[in-house]
Short mmCIF file of C-alpha atoms in Angstrom, two decimals:
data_model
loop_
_atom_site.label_atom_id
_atom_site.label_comp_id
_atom_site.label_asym_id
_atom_site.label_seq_id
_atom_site.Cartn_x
_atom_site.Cartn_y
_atom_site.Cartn_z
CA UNK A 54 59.84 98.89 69.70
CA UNK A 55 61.79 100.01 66.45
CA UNK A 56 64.51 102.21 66.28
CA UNK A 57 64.30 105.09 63.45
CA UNK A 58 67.45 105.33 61.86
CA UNK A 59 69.59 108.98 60.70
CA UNK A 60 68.16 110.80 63.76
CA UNK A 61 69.56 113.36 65.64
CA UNK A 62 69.08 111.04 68.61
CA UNK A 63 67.88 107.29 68.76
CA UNK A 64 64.35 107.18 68.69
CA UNK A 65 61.98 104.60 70.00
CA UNK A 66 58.48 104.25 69.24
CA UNK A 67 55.63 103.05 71.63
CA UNK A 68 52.65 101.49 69.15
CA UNK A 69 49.37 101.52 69.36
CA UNK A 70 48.28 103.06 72.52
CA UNK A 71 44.54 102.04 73.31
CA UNK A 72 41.89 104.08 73.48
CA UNK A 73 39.93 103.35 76.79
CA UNK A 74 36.22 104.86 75.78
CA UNK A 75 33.89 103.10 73.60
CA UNK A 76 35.19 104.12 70.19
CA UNK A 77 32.90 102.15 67.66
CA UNK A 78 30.52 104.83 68.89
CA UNK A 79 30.03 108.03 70.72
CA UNK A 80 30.42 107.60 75.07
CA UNK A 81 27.37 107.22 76.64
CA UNK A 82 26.69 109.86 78.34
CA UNK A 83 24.49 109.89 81.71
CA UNK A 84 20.87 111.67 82.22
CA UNK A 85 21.85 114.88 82.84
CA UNK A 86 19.99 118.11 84.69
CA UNK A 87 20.40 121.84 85.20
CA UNK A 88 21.34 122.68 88.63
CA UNK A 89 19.88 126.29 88.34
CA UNK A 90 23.06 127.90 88.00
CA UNK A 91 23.97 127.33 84.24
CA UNK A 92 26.06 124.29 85.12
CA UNK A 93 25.11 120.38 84.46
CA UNK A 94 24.91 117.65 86.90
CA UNK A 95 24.59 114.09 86.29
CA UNK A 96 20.91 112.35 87.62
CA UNK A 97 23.20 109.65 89.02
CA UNK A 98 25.41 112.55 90.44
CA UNK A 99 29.38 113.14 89.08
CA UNK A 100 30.40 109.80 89.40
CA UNK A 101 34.28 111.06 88.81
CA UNK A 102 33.67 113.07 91.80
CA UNK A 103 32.09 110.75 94.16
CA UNK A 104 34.10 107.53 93.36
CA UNK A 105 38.18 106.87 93.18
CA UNK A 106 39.23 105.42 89.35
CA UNK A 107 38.98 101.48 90.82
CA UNK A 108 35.66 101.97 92.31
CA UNK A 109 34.09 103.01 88.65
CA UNK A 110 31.50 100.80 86.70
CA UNK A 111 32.47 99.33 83.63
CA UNK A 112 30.16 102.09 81.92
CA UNK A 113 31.44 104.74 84.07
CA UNK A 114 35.07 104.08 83.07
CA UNK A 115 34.27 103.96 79.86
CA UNK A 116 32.01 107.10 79.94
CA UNK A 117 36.02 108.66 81.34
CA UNK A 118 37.07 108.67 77.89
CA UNK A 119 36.72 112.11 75.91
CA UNK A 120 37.33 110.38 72.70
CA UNK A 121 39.98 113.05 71.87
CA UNK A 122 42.23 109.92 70.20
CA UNK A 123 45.54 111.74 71.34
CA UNK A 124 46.39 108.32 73.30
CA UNK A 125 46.21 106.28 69.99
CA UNK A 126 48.93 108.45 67.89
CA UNK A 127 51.97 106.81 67.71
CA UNK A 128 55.03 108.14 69.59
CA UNK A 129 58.71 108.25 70.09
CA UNK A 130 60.63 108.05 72.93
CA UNK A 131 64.19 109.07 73.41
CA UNK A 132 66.01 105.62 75.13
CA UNK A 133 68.64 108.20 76.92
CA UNK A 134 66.21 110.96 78.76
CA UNK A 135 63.25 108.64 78.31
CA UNK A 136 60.81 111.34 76.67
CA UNK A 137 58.13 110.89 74.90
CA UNK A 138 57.02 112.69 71.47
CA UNK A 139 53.84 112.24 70.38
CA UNK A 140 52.96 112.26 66.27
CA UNK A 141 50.51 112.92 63.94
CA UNK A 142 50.74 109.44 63.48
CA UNK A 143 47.59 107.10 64.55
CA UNK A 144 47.06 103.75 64.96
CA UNK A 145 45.82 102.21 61.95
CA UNK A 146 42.45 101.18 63.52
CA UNK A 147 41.49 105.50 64.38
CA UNK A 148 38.92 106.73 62.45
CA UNK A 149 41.36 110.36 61.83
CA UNK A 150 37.68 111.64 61.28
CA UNK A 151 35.39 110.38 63.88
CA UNK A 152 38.53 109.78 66.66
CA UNK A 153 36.75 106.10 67.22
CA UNK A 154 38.42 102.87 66.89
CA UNK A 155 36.99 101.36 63.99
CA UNK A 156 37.45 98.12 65.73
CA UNK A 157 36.96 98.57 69.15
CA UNK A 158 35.80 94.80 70.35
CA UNK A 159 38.52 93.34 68.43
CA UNK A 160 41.60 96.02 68.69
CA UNK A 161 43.73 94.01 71.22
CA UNK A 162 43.97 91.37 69.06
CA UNK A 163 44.49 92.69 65.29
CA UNK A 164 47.26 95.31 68.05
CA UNK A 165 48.37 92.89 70.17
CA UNK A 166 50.64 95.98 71.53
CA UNK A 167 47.56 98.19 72.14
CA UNK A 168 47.75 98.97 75.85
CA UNK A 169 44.58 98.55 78.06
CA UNK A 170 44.04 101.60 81.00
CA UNK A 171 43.38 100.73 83.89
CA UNK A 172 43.84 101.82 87.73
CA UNK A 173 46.68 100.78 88.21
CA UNK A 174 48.26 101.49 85.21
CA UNK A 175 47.25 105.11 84.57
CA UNK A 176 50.11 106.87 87.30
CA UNK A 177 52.75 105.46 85.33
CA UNK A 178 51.85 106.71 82.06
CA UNK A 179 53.46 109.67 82.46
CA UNK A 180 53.16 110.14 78.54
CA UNK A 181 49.48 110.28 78.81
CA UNK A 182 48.09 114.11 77.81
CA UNK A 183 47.82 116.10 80.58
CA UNK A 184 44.03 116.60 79.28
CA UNK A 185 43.39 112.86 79.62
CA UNK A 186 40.38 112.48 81.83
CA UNK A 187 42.33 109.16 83.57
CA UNK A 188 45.02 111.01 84.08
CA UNK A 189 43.40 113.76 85.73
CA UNK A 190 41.37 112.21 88.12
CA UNK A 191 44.27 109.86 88.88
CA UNK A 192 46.22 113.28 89.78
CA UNK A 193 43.40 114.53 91.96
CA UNK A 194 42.16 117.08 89.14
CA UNK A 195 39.00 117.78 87.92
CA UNK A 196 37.48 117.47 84.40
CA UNK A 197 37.77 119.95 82.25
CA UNK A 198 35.33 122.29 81.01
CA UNK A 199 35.22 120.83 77.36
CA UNK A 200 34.70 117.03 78.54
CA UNK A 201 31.78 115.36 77.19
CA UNK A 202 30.71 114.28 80.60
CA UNK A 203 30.46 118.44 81.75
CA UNK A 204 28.86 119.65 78.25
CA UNK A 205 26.26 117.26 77.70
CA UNK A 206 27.81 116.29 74.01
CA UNK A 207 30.53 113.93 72.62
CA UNK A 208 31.37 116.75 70.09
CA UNK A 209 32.80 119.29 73.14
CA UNK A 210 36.52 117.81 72.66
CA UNK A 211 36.58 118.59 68.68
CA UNK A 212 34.89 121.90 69.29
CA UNK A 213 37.41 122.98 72.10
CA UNK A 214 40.79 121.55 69.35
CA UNK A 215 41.46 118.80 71.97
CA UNK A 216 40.47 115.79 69.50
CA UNK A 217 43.36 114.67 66.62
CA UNK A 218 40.35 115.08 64.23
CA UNK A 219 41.12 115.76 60.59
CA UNK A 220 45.22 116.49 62.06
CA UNK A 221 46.12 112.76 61.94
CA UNK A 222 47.23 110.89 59.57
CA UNK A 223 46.56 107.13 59.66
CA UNK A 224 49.78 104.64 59.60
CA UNK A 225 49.11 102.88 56.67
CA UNK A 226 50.49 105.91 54.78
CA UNK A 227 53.68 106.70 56.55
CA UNK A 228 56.77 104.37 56.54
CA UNK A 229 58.00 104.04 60.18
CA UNK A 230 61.29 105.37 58.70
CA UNK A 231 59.45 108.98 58.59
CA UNK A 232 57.92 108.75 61.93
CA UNK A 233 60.29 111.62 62.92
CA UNK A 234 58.59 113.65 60.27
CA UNK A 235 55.98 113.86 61.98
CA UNK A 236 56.39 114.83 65.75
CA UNK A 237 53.95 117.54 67.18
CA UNK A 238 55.50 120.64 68.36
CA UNK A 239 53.12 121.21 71.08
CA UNK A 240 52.89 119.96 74.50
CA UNK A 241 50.21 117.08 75.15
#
């Protein structure tokens, strides 16, 4: 945690937030079938439907993860009201074009800070987007239209503007000083 000095208000910043999916590649994605009605269902049914977040596969939780790479932008949090502000910011290890972790097997240990999602985990992370397939299905919501696992492609989260693709900037170009620089105005 560092504190970013001449701010309005003292800052703290949460690092390297890890991305759950597979990121070295696109999510796999399972067989998937028309229904009849213009909609897609999965062979193996909607597993986020049928199951509860702790009762997932390995591959299933992993399939979870739009690749959107919102979760591994850095971000501030205010110590006194304890919000967070997400940046433009990413970890050094996102690919800003792709969204994927360029080292996915090895993240948590070149970021020993990078935070692993899990069950349990997940309903405190209030800081999580609100389009974050975890977080949704931890809050009893559905998927949204966009997600890879309704469309059929991995591409549906850059097409609908959810993805940080070509927005972030990687951290090996801004000083932590200017962090505050570079706070996103809109809600995640």
């Amino acid at each position: 945690i560092a504190t970013l000095p001449d701010s309005p208000m003292r800052l703290w910043l949460i690092t390297n937030v890890e991305q759950t999916g597979p990121l070295s590649k696109d999510p796999p994605l399972p067989e998937r079938r028309s229904s009849g009605k213009g909609t897609l269902e999965s062979t193996m049914e909607a597993f986020w439907t049928a199951k509860t977040l702790r009762e997932l596969t390995a591959e299933q939780w992993e399939a979870l993860c739009d690749g959107c790479g919102r979760c591994c932008l850095q971000k501030l949090k205010n110590p006194t009201t304890g919000k967070v502000h997400y940046t433009w910011v990413a970890c050094f290890l996102l690919d800003t074009q792709t969204c994927r972790c360029s080292d996915y097997a090895l993240r948590r240990i070149l970021v020993p800070d990078c935070l692993k999602l899990d069950p349990g985990n997940i309903p405190k992370l209030r800081w999580l987007p609100k389009t974050c397939a975890y977080r949704r299905l931890s809050e009893g919501k559905t998927l949204p239209n966009w997600h890879p696992l309704i469309t059929g492609t991995p591409a549906s989260v850059h097409n609908a503007g959810i993805s940080v693709r070509q927005r972030a900037i990687s951290e090996v170009h801004v000083h932590p000083d200017d962090l505050v620089n570079f706070q996103i105005k809109e809600k995640f």
